[in-house]
């Protein structure tokens, strides 16, 4: 049984939720009157232009509606309403990789966003409901652009800057975006890199049919090509616009953004989040899970291209009127003390990062944190993948000084915000467990029919009631939305949201996430569909068949591993290299394969379906428990197993 760490008493005394009794009381309130619980929160937390008349509308399940009739604008929640009391408070503290800093107070953020919103309207003709793709580095203009879209009711779709031109093209086309906002480039590991040429390529290779306008923020002033009449420089235009802009009055259920994420099959899906429910949960979880206080400085290291960057770098901190830190570069530049130095200098109070970064910094410099004053820290957070007890203990002792609670937050792009997580002043924490669901979140571990799974056994992690920040749709594909999330599990005969994750209760009732049950892998906390990687490597002329699986990796959590059947014998090193060239082109460097195994054939059922579970088990070094007798050729499994042993 792993050790339990009780909350820090002094911290708990001042925390919003101070003990497990208070936590249980909130859970009880939500259990007894679900709509009343959420309705009260929405009334208290959100600054409505017009009040809502219904809390939850289930008439068209699973297309649930929250707070119908209510009118608001998310930027009023995030900026406008703070001007009375926080106009000179830092909203964003930005640090460039080269050490340069920009501090943007709420009033200036307001003006920046207004000018940007006017530019979108006046110069590019963007209106409510139009889609705008952002392909941006980690600079404040990325946040300005998101908020400018929200101000005028346009729907942003941020595409992570590490995705390739082809991936960008697919997302522009799927969202039918009218405009791409990008930057000339940025800095990474001390060297400049360019983003704009990727946009050129995406447009030239097919997206130009859909999107005919590009706005370029100059960040590093490298030479880039500009297409006359299509490409415009932000820096030249922004100050020509007025700094006043009325917010668009939005319905509670008007879409706020799309964010593409990987599924187990097919192309990435445009996860749609709507206005009121999303911002309510972003704010509530910021306040309660990180317990941020008025003068605190909050730092989430996630890139703005992922959901964590949306909710806990931009929307959540700003919604509650906090100070959010944005860092442009990598953690080990110019040295492995970079992040610890930033915590010391900026007096960071809450720090939120991914286990993969913790493992990397632990490995590179186990004693490095002791050289810095990290005493400002109050709460530490992790997200994106399971954290191994070793990394947890190092984080707890060396970064948190044994004094800071760790909130291991389990959630997903689709959930909008935290779902299962400790509350820092209340929950006794355990390394490797995300502990318990937040009050109002009906997370259950069960079988497909809704029967609870016994302690210690793996089951499906489901959320059995809708919640305000849940995914509303897959852009343009409602049938896929229903099938992907509400097609697998039922409770009381009614379809419920299945997360795609397996989980179990331990003997103390704590939730342990056991990982994805589908063909989605989690590499360095980045979610990837094996089907997408297979589609890319299938384009290699020498590949006859392949199957991609995740394989445990000491730093990345999971690495990408491929079994391939080749048409003609080929040197493995050169094959791996050429496969990765294709992957980088079609998806981006984050999906690169770590290793391959050339095999004579793949295990298939008689109907020709590849038995991927067997391949996953081999790559994980697990015993094969599946029945192989139904395979077309069972001997292939033994062959693959013995070839696999030759790899190490
Ligand atoms: O498998 C779970 C894992 O990450 C998946 C969601 O990935 P994504 O949509 O990219 O969002 C990541 C950031 C919220 C989940 O299905 N995951 C996320 N957080 C945890 C986790 N696995 C274990 N522990 C966590 N704390």
XYZ file of C-alpha atoms and ligand atoms in Angstrom:
674
model
C 0.000 0.000 0.000
C 1.447 3.331 -0.913
C 1.987 6.033 1.640
C -0.655 8.679 2.324
C 0.354 12.303 2.859
C -2.032 14.393 4.918
C -2.638 18.022 3.855
C -0.340 20.657 5.273
C -2.260 21.980 8.294
C -1.237 25.615 7.969
C -2.161 25.582 4.290
C -5.476 23.840 4.916
C -6.549 26.459 7.446
C -6.511 29.114 4.738
C -7.736 26.935 1.865
C -11.132 27.296 0.181
C -11.987 23.693 1.014
C -10.374 22.903 4.324
C -11.062 19.250 5.016
C -12.758 16.112 3.765
C -15.957 16.939 5.646
C -16.367 20.072 3.552
C -15.581 18.089 0.416
C -18.130 15.412 1.299
C -20.718 18.035 2.109
C -20.346 19.515 -1.385
C -20.608 16.062 -2.937
C -23.745 15.432 -0.989
C -25.250 18.713 -2.137
C -24.557 17.773 -5.757
C -25.977 14.267 -5.239
C -29.154 15.528 -3.643
C -29.902 18.376 -6.020
C -27.706 18.158 -9.103
C -29.228 21.047 -11.000
C -29.492 23.186 -7.894
C -25.812 22.645 -7.201
C -24.684 23.700 -10.668
C -27.245 26.471 -10.997
C -26.015 28.081 -7.784
C -22.401 27.921 -8.936
C -23.245 29.444 -12.309
C -25.151 32.256 -10.659
C -22.413 33.000 -8.156
C -19.393 32.690 -10.380
C -20.406 34.061 -13.759
C -21.087 37.672 -14.621
C -24.186 37.251 -16.798
C -25.523 39.908 -19.179
C -28.873 38.143 -18.894
C -29.714 35.328 -16.484
C -30.289 31.735 -17.619
C -33.689 30.118 -17.259
C -32.804 26.401 -17.308
C -29.829 24.751 -15.660
C -29.637 21.523 -17.661
C -31.604 20.638 -20.750
C -31.444 16.904 -21.434
C -34.159 16.833 -24.081
C -31.730 16.065 -26.894
C -29.248 13.828 -25.018
C -26.316 13.387 -25.412
C -26.342 16.895 -26.903
C -26.810 18.430 -23.483
C -27.380 22.129 -22.950
C -26.400 24.081 -19.872
C -27.690 27.412 -18.624
C -30.017 28.002 -21.580
C -31.284 31.514 -22.013
C -28.252 33.016 -20.285
C -26.205 35.654 -22.117
C -22.588 36.483 -21.445
C -19.222 37.060 -23.035
C -16.259 35.037 -21.846
C -13.907 38.033 -22.206
C -16.068 40.041 -19.841
C -15.615 37.219 -17.333
C -11.851 37.094 -18.019
C -11.024 40.789 -18.402
C -13.853 43.333 -18.402
C -15.221 42.558 -14.965
C -11.762 42.838 -13.361
C -11.131 46.411 -14.462
C -12.839 47.924 -11.436
C -10.563 46.247 -8.929
C -7.568 44.869 -10.808
C -6.795 47.217 -13.663
C -3.094 47.487 -12.831
C -2.663 43.911 -11.675
C -0.467 41.755 -13.922
C -2.733 39.508 -15.965
C 0.079 37.873 -17.950
C 3.778 37.690 -17.144
C 5.570 36.447 -20.195
C 9.147 35.231 -20.267
C 10.930 34.659 -23.548
C 13.481 31.910 -23.832
C 16.157 34.588 -24.182
C 15.180 35.977 -20.760
C 13.212 38.982 -22.003
C 10.007 39.702 -20.097
C 6.702 41.386 -20.785
C 4.155 42.161 -18.103
C 0.619 42.854 -19.250
C -1.768 44.335 -16.685
C -5.516 43.746 -16.984
C -6.252 47.203 -18.395
C -3.635 46.848 -21.120
C -4.836 43.324 -21.843
C -8.295 44.790 -22.285
C -7.044 47.343 -24.808
C -4.862 44.798 -26.655
C -7.741 42.376 -27.003
C -10.113 45.125 -28.110
C -7.742 46.337 -30.809
C -7.208 42.766 -31.941
C -10.972 42.122 -31.990
C -11.502 45.259 -34.084
C -8.754 44.168 -36.459
C -10.435 40.792 -36.942
C -13.762 42.463 -37.658
C -12.664 45.415 -39.736
C -9.750 44.084 -41.725
C -10.628 40.414 -42.090
C -14.418 40.496 -41.927
C -14.593 37.960 -39.088
C -18.048 37.655 -37.555
C -19.726 35.693 -34.796
C -19.538 31.969 -35.524
C -16.638 32.207 -38.015
C -13.682 29.919 -37.360
C -10.164 31.281 -36.967
C -7.133 28.984 -36.806
C -4.240 30.009 -34.568
C -0.831 28.509 -35.280
C 1.192 30.344 -32.713
C 4.265 30.075 -30.531
C 4.117 30.809 -26.806
C 3.850 34.577 -26.951
C 1.223 36.841 -25.376
C -0.296 37.492 -28.797
C -1.516 33.885 -28.792
C -3.643 34.679 -25.740
C -4.697 38.041 -27.209
C -5.818 36.277 -30.379
C -7.881 33.681 -28.491
C -9.560 36.362 -26.416
C -10.099 38.630 -29.442
C -11.995 35.801 -31.120
C -14.045 35.275 -27.973
C -14.785 38.987 -27.756
C -16.495 39.030 -31.165
C -17.952 35.528 -30.935
C -15.588 33.931 -33.447
C -14.583 30.326 -32.736
C -10.850 29.804 -32.369
C -9.073 26.597 -33.145
C -5.507 26.594 -31.883
C -3.203 24.175 -33.685
C -0.082 23.231 -31.706
C 3.008 24.789 -33.323
C 4.744 21.387 -33.439
C 2.225 20.012 -35.944
C 3.269 19.789 -39.579
C 1.925 21.795 -42.518
C -0.173 18.826 -43.524
C -1.769 18.458 -40.097
C -2.408 22.204 -40.096
C -3.980 21.992 -43.551
C -6.388 19.243 -42.450
C -7.486 21.274 -39.444
C -7.999 24.485 -41.453
C -10.111 22.561 -43.942
C -12.134 20.650 -41.366
C -12.945 23.818 -39.426
C -13.480 25.818 -42.659
C -11.426 28.611 -41.139
C -11.600 32.082 -42.670
C -8.285 33.274 -41.271
C -5.032 31.848 -39.927
C -3.186 33.830 -37.266
C 0.461 32.878 -36.957
C 3.891 34.323 -36.160
C 7.020 34.601 -38.254
C 8.719 32.269 -35.803
C 9.927 31.905 -32.239
C 12.831 30.555 -30.188
C 13.414 27.038 -29.005
C 16.579 25.700 -27.414
C 18.214 29.019 -28.163
C 17.648 28.860 -31.898
C 15.008 30.601 -33.928
C 12.542 28.502 -35.866
C 9.991 29.581 -38.420
C 6.260 28.954 -38.362
C 5.009 31.048 -41.264
C 6.481 28.788 -43.999
C 4.326 25.952 -42.605
C 1.236 28.091 -43.051
C 2.300 28.886 -46.632
C 2.653 25.190 -47.313
C -0.667 24.293 -45.683
C -2.438 26.881 -47.794
C -0.625 26.046 -51.029
C -1.304 22.354 -50.600
C -5.058 22.683 -50.436
C -6.253 24.941 -47.637
C -6.232 28.079 -49.789
C -9.570 27.038 -51.264
C -11.029 27.575 -47.800
C -8.823 30.171 -46.171
C -7.574 33.207 -48.024
C -6.146 35.397 -45.274
C -3.148 35.191 -42.972
C -2.192 37.495 -40.121
C 1.446 37.312 -39.059
C 2.752 38.486 -35.692
C 6.421 39.432 -35.966
C 8.229 37.786 -33.083
C 11.792 37.156 -34.150
C 11.978 39.272 -37.300
C 13.505 36.589 -39.497
C 13.017 36.993 -43.207
C 9.767 35.397 -44.307
C 7.907 35.501 -47.596
C 4.666 37.448 -47.626
C 1.994 36.929 -50.252
C 0.573 40.239 -51.434
C -3.139 40.594 -50.677
C -3.223 37.431 -48.537
C -0.692 37.965 -45.753
C -0.713 40.914 -43.357
C 1.621 41.985 -40.558
C -0.069 42.337 -37.183
C 2.545 44.755 -35.861
C 1.772 47.231 -38.680
C -1.981 47.107 -38.246
C -2.805 46.667 -34.597
C -2.300 50.241 -33.437
C -4.519 51.574 -36.200
C -7.530 50.017 -34.506
C -9.572 51.517 -31.700
C -8.959 50.196 -28.218
C -12.665 50.082 -27.515
C -14.838 47.221 -28.607
C -18.219 46.109 -27.357
C -18.316 42.409 -26.528
C -20.612 40.275 -28.646
C -23.556 39.107 -26.560
C -23.275 35.320 -26.590
C -25.707 32.605 -25.657
C -24.512 30.305 -22.908
C -24.307 27.534 -25.515
C -22.611 29.477 -28.324
C -19.343 27.744 -29.253
C -16.169 29.219 -27.772
C -13.502 27.086 -29.412
C -12.551 23.911 -31.230
C -9.502 21.918 -30.332
C -8.469 18.968 -32.437
C -7.470 15.825 -30.619
C -6.718 12.244 -31.533
C -9.214 9.452 -31.384
C -8.700 5.737 -31.700
C -9.708 5.720 -35.345
C -9.655 8.052 -38.287
C -8.664 11.674 -38.466
C -8.381 13.975 -35.442
C -11.665 15.250 -34.083
C -12.565 18.878 -33.536
C -13.672 18.896 -29.902
C -16.180 21.714 -29.447
C -16.489 23.649 -26.202
C -19.190 26.204 -25.586
C -19.131 29.451 -23.657
C -20.761 29.403 -20.214
C -20.208 25.849 -18.976
C -16.564 25.862 -20.028
C -15.637 29.161 -18.417
C -17.522 28.307 -15.237
C -15.512 25.136 -14.755
C -12.216 26.749 -15.812
C -12.675 29.354 -13.108
C -14.048 27.068 -10.403
C -11.263 24.506 -10.758
C -8.587 27.225 -10.794
C -9.942 28.535 -7.525
C -10.499 25.213 -5.794
C -7.897 22.842 -7.183
C -4.989 25.285 -7.135
C -6.454 27.425 -4.382
C -5.031 30.576 -5.967
C -5.263 33.707 -3.803
C -5.421 37.342 -4.913
C -1.695 38.088 -4.890
C -0.500 34.712 -6.081
C 1.409 34.028 -9.285
C 0.306 30.922 -11.117
C 2.416 29.091 -13.677
C 1.154 26.382 -15.979
C 3.903 25.209 -18.335
C 1.592 23.759 -20.997
C 1.655 25.009 -24.552
C -1.331 27.041 -25.623
C -1.887 24.461 -28.378
C -3.231 21.886 -25.893
C -6.317 21.913 -23.684
C -4.193 22.482 -20.573
C -2.884 25.665 -22.168
C -6.421 26.776 -22.962
C -7.939 26.156 -19.546
C -5.043 26.737 -17.141
C -2.756 29.129 -18.988
C -5.367 31.452 -20.462
C -9.050 31.079 -19.584
C -9.023 29.770 -15.995
C -6.450 32.143 -14.481
C -7.910 35.179 -16.248
C -11.503 34.234 -15.375
C -10.605 34.371 -11.697
C -8.484 37.514 -12.077
C -5.169 35.809 -11.303
C -1.677 36.434 -12.656
C -0.662 33.801 -15.178
C 2.891 33.102 -16.297
C 3.679 32.138 -19.874
C 7.107 30.821 -20.834
C 8.241 30.561 -24.418
C 10.933 27.907 -24.363
C 12.083 24.497 -23.199
C 12.812 23.617 -19.539
C 16.506 22.859 -20.038
C 17.578 26.073 -21.768
C 20.053 27.616 -21.182
C 20.519 25.098 -18.358
C 18.573 22.554 -16.326
C 17.859 25.084 -13.612
C 15.805 27.324 -15.895
C 12.386 26.507 -14.440
C 13.588 26.504 -10.823
C 15.218 29.844 -11.445
C 11.954 31.201 -12.851
C 10.064 29.951 -9.799
C 12.576 31.752 -7.565
C 12.622 34.998 -9.536
C 8.919 35.292 -10.237
C 7.979 33.967 -6.766
C 5.653 31.403 -8.300
C 2.983 30.150 -5.886
C 1.340 27.375 -7.880
C 3.215 25.349 -10.445
C 1.491 22.992 -12.881
C 3.348 20.718 -15.270
C 3.452 17.239 -16.842
C 5.081 14.115 -15.361
C 7.308 13.832 -18.438
C 8.935 17.201 -17.628
C 9.356 16.206 -13.981
C 11.037 12.950 -15.004
C 13.325 14.741 -17.441
C 14.428 17.378 -14.938
C 14.802 14.748 -12.225
C 17.068 12.720 -14.474
C 19.124 15.672 -15.707
C 19.579 17.374 -12.354
C 18.345 15.557 -9.265
C 20.089 18.051 -6.959
C 19.538 21.133 -9.083
C 16.385 22.396 -7.276
C 18.285 22.723 -3.987
C 20.285 25.593 -5.513
C 17.173 27.771 -5.725
C 14.787 29.359 -3.285
C 11.510 27.596 -4.007
C 9.837 28.662 -0.780
C 7.162 30.712 -2.580
C 5.518 27.494 -3.811
C 2.246 26.475 -2.189
C 0.659 23.943 -4.555
C 2.174 21.667 -7.198
C 0.157 20.085 -9.980
C 0.598 17.399 -12.620
C -1.462 16.489 -15.636
C -1.595 14.481 -18.807
C -0.399 11.018 -17.844
C 0.119 8.872 -14.797
C 2.953 10.005 -12.553
C 5.209 7.263 -11.253
C 5.830 7.248 -7.481
C 9.563 7.986 -7.962
C 8.940 11.181 -9.886
C 6.123 12.076 -7.477
C 8.397 11.760 -4.431
C 11.098 13.876 -6.032
C 8.556 16.536 -6.994
C 7.067 16.454 -3.497
C 10.350 16.608 -1.577
C 12.767 18.493 -3.803
C 10.435 20.980 -5.478
C 7.703 21.229 -2.870
C 10.026 20.921 0.135
C 7.679 18.275 1.608
C 5.279 21.104 2.329
C 3.253 21.523 -0.877
C 0.350 19.262 -1.764
C 0.545 17.700 -5.227
C -2.676 17.798 -7.178
C -2.531 14.944 -9.703
C -5.302 16.149 -11.971
C -7.034 13.683 -14.257
C -9.018 15.162 -17.138
C -9.144 15.302 -20.937
C -9.545 17.667 -23.884
C -13.191 16.624 -23.869
C -13.833 17.368 -20.199
C -12.708 21.001 -20.478
C -11.269 21.058 -16.963
C -10.252 18.917 -14.001
C -12.483 15.967 -13.114
C -10.641 13.708 -10.677
C -8.115 15.414 -8.465
C -7.137 16.053 -4.879
C -8.183 19.328 -3.273
C -4.979 20.732 -1.802
C -6.309 21.675 1.623
C -8.507 18.648 2.089
C -7.461 15.451 0.358
C -4.879 13.106 1.858
C -2.742 12.364 -1.216
C -1.090 9.217 -2.484
C 1.675 9.033 -5.098
C 0.184 7.763 -8.344
C -3.472 8.437 -7.573
C -5.666 11.261 -8.853
C -7.732 10.449 -5.706
C -11.441 11.422 -5.959
C -13.863 13.147 -8.340
C -14.575 16.825 -7.788
C -17.976 17.563 -6.226
C -20.598 17.471 -8.974
C -18.543 15.156 -11.195
C -20.119 11.716 -11.301
C -17.076 9.617 -12.169
C -17.614 5.887 -11.819
C -15.583 2.784 -12.570
C -17.835 0.145 -14.049
C -18.422 -2.454 -16.724
C -20.259 -1.687 -19.968
C -23.624 -2.173 -18.282
C -22.957 0.131 -15.360
C -22.143 -2.450 -12.691
C -19.507 -1.110 -10.321
C -16.109 -2.780 -10.592
C -14.851 -4.475 -7.417
C -11.893 -2.944 -5.564
C -8.585 -3.758 -7.231
C -10.098 -4.679 -10.589
C -9.830 -2.636 -13.752
C -12.996 -1.178 -15.205
C -14.118 1.564 -17.563
C -13.885 5.099 -16.275
C -17.205 6.763 -17.078
C -18.881 10.022 -16.164
C -22.462 9.068 -15.579
C -24.070 12.519 -15.580
C -23.441 15.459 -17.912
C -21.345 18.301 -16.501
C -21.136 21.937 -17.638
C -17.705 21.931 -19.323
C -18.195 18.722 -21.261
C -17.537 18.445 -24.987
C -20.650 19.532 -26.895
C -19.936 18.017 -30.275
C -17.283 16.908 -32.724
C -17.171 19.710 -35.226
C -19.276 18.793 -38.228
C -19.753 15.185 -37.127
C -22.480 14.692 -34.510
C -22.762 10.980 -35.330
C -19.103 10.477 -34.486
C -19.608 12.418 -31.261
C -22.375 10.057 -30.157
C -20.512 6.959 -31.193
C -17.119 7.974 -29.756
C -18.315 8.938 -26.304
C -21.766 7.496 -25.725
C -21.548 4.258 -27.697
C -19.742 1.938 -25.278
C -21.156 2.164 -21.769
C -24.612 2.409 -20.226
C -26.014 2.972 -16.783
C -29.620 2.134 -15.966
C -29.984 1.436 -19.676
C -28.979 4.990 -20.652
C -25.755 5.740 -22.578
C -23.141 7.484 -20.431
C -19.899 9.254 -21.287
C -16.993 6.823 -21.552
C -13.609 8.475 -21.188
C -11.563 5.887 -23.076
C -9.545 5.298 -19.885
C -9.416 2.292 -17.639
C -9.237 2.784 -13.872
C -9.639 0.991 -10.574
C -10.368 1.683 -6.936
C -7.653 0.728 -4.504
C -8.337 -0.637 -1.036
C -8.829 2.888 0.339
C -11.294 3.850 -2.394
C -8.734 5.978 -4.221
C -8.957 6.083 -8.013
C -5.944 4.778 -9.921
C -5.975 5.600 -13.639
C -4.660 2.591 -15.523
C -4.455 4.264 -18.946
C -6.235 4.224 -22.268
C -8.222 1.172 -23.228
C -8.264 2.144 -26.900
C -5.687 2.778 -29.605
C -4.736 6.158 -28.263
C -1.259 6.577 -26.815
C 0.131 9.205 -24.545
C 3.650 10.299 -25.465
C 5.157 12.919 -23.150
C 1.597 13.775 -22.136
C 0.668 14.344 -25.797
C -2.231 12.339 -26.976
C -1.862 10.523 -30.267
C -3.903 8.071 -32.266
C -1.971 5.029 -33.437
C -4.265 5.008 -36.496
C -2.937 8.411 -37.590
C 0.678 7.260 -37.299
C -0.143 4.065 -39.169
C -1.811 6.047 -41.934
C 1.400 8.073 -42.299
C 3.811 5.148 -42.391
C 1.487 3.262 -44.702
C 2.596 5.796 -47.322
C 6.120 4.344 -47.270
C 6.671 2.326 -50.460
C 8.412 -0.552 -48.688
C 5.798 -1.126 -45.972
C 3.340 -3.939 -46.601
C 1.636 -3.919 -43.185
C 2.130 -2.257 -39.837
C 0.765 -1.826 -36.340
C 1.732 1.008 -34.031
C 1.511 0.642 -30.252
C 2.705 2.445 -27.147
C 5.681 1.116 -25.215
C 6.750 2.158 -21.695
C 9.418 4.865 -21.746
C 11.240 6.076 -18.645
C 10.949 9.765 -19.552
C 8.110 10.089 -22.049
C 5.724 7.752 -20.241
C 4.989 6.019 -23.507
C 7.104 5.809 -26.637
C 5.894 5.053 -30.149
C 6.717 1.565 -31.343
C 5.879 0.011 -34.734
C 5.745 -3.559 -35.939
C 6.284 -3.532 -39.683
C 6.115 -6.090 -42.445
C 8.359 -5.004 -45.302
C 8.057 -5.759 -48.995
C 11.827 -5.953 -49.547
C 14.560 -6.413 -46.980
C 15.985 -3.106 -45.864
C 18.482 -1.860 -43.300
C 16.546 -1.085 -40.108
C 18.249 2.227 -39.330
C 17.547 3.682 -42.736
C 13.973 2.348 -42.690
C 13.288 3.967 -39.310
C 14.762 7.215 -40.567
C 12.665 7.292 -43.702
C 9.506 6.373 -41.796
C 10.125 9.260 -39.435
C 10.659 11.642 -42.330
C 7.139 10.795 -43.493
C 5.697 11.125 -39.986
C 7.325 14.526 -39.478
C 5.838 15.671 -42.775
C 2.353 14.309 -42.229
C 1.885 14.827 -38.469
C 4.877 16.501 -36.850
C 7.971 15.556 -34.836
C 5.899 14.736 -31.726
C 4.622 11.553 -33.394
C 8.071 10.177 -34.331
C 8.580 6.434 -33.892
C 11.189 5.475 -31.285
C 11.823 1.997 -32.607
C 10.553 -0.588 -35.069
C 10.562 -4.336 -35.274
C 10.544 -5.934 -38.689
C 8.300 -8.998 -38.429
C 7.283 -11.717 -40.892
C 3.575 -11.110 -40.311
C 1.070 -9.677 -37.839
C -1.281 -11.683 -35.604
C -4.675 -11.644 -37.279
C -8.035 -13.212 -36.671
C -9.472 -15.380 -39.415
C -11.505 -12.412 -40.557
C -8.275 -10.459 -41.051
C -8.437 -8.132 -38.035
C -5.068 -7.371 -36.447
C -5.039 -8.455 -32.782
C -3.486 -5.297 -31.461
C -3.876 -6.250 -27.832
C -1.343 -9.015 -28.317
C 1.082 -6.583 -29.891
C 0.551 -4.098 -27.063
C 1.235 -6.805 -24.493
C 4.480 -7.836 -26.215
C 5.708 -4.225 -26.368
C 4.863 -3.719 -22.706
C 6.657 -6.915 -21.731
C 3.388 -8.300 -20.322
C 2.344 -11.933 -20.468
C -0.064 -12.669 -23.292
C -3.396 -13.527 -21.736
C -5.464 -13.416 -24.892
C -6.586 -16.604 -26.537
C -4.356 -16.992 -29.592
C -5.997 -20.176 -30.864
C -8.467 -18.221 -32.976
C -5.650 -16.584 -34.905
C -5.173 -17.346 -38.545
C -1.559 -18.312 -37.785
C -0.865 -18.580 -34.015
C 2.839 -19.323 -34.588
C 3.430 -15.736 -35.651
C 2.988 -14.597 -32.029
C 5.903 -16.708 -30.828
C 8.034 -15.483 -33.704
C 7.275 -11.860 -32.865
C 7.954 -12.473 -29.177
C 11.360 -13.980 -29.838
C 12.254 -11.241 -32.334
C 11.181 -8.653 -29.759
C 13.647 -10.115 -27.251
C 16.497 -9.433 -29.686
C 15.724 -5.701 -29.638
C 17.056 -4.699 -26.241
O -5.396 8.864 -20.533
C -5.702 10.030 -19.825
C -4.471 10.917 -19.753
O -4.567 11.825 -20.827
C -5.756 11.594 -21.572
C -6.319 12.888 -22.073
O -5.418 13.479 -22.950
P -5.685 14.927 -23.499
O -7.071 15.017 -24.037
O -4.584 15.264 -24.436
O -5.625 15.867 -22.249
C -4.454 15.944 -21.504
C -4.546 17.052 -20.509
C -5.788 17.128 -19.747
C -6.679 10.892 -20.616
O -7.675 10.165 -21.291
N -4.395 11.658 -18.484
C -4.680 12.960 -18.285
N -4.426 13.311 -17.009
C -4.003 12.203 -16.374
C -3.985 11.143 -17.308
N -3.615 9.889 -16.964
C -3.265 9.670 -15.681
N -3.241 10.638 -14.731
C -3.588 11.909 -15.021
N -3.541 12.850 -14.084
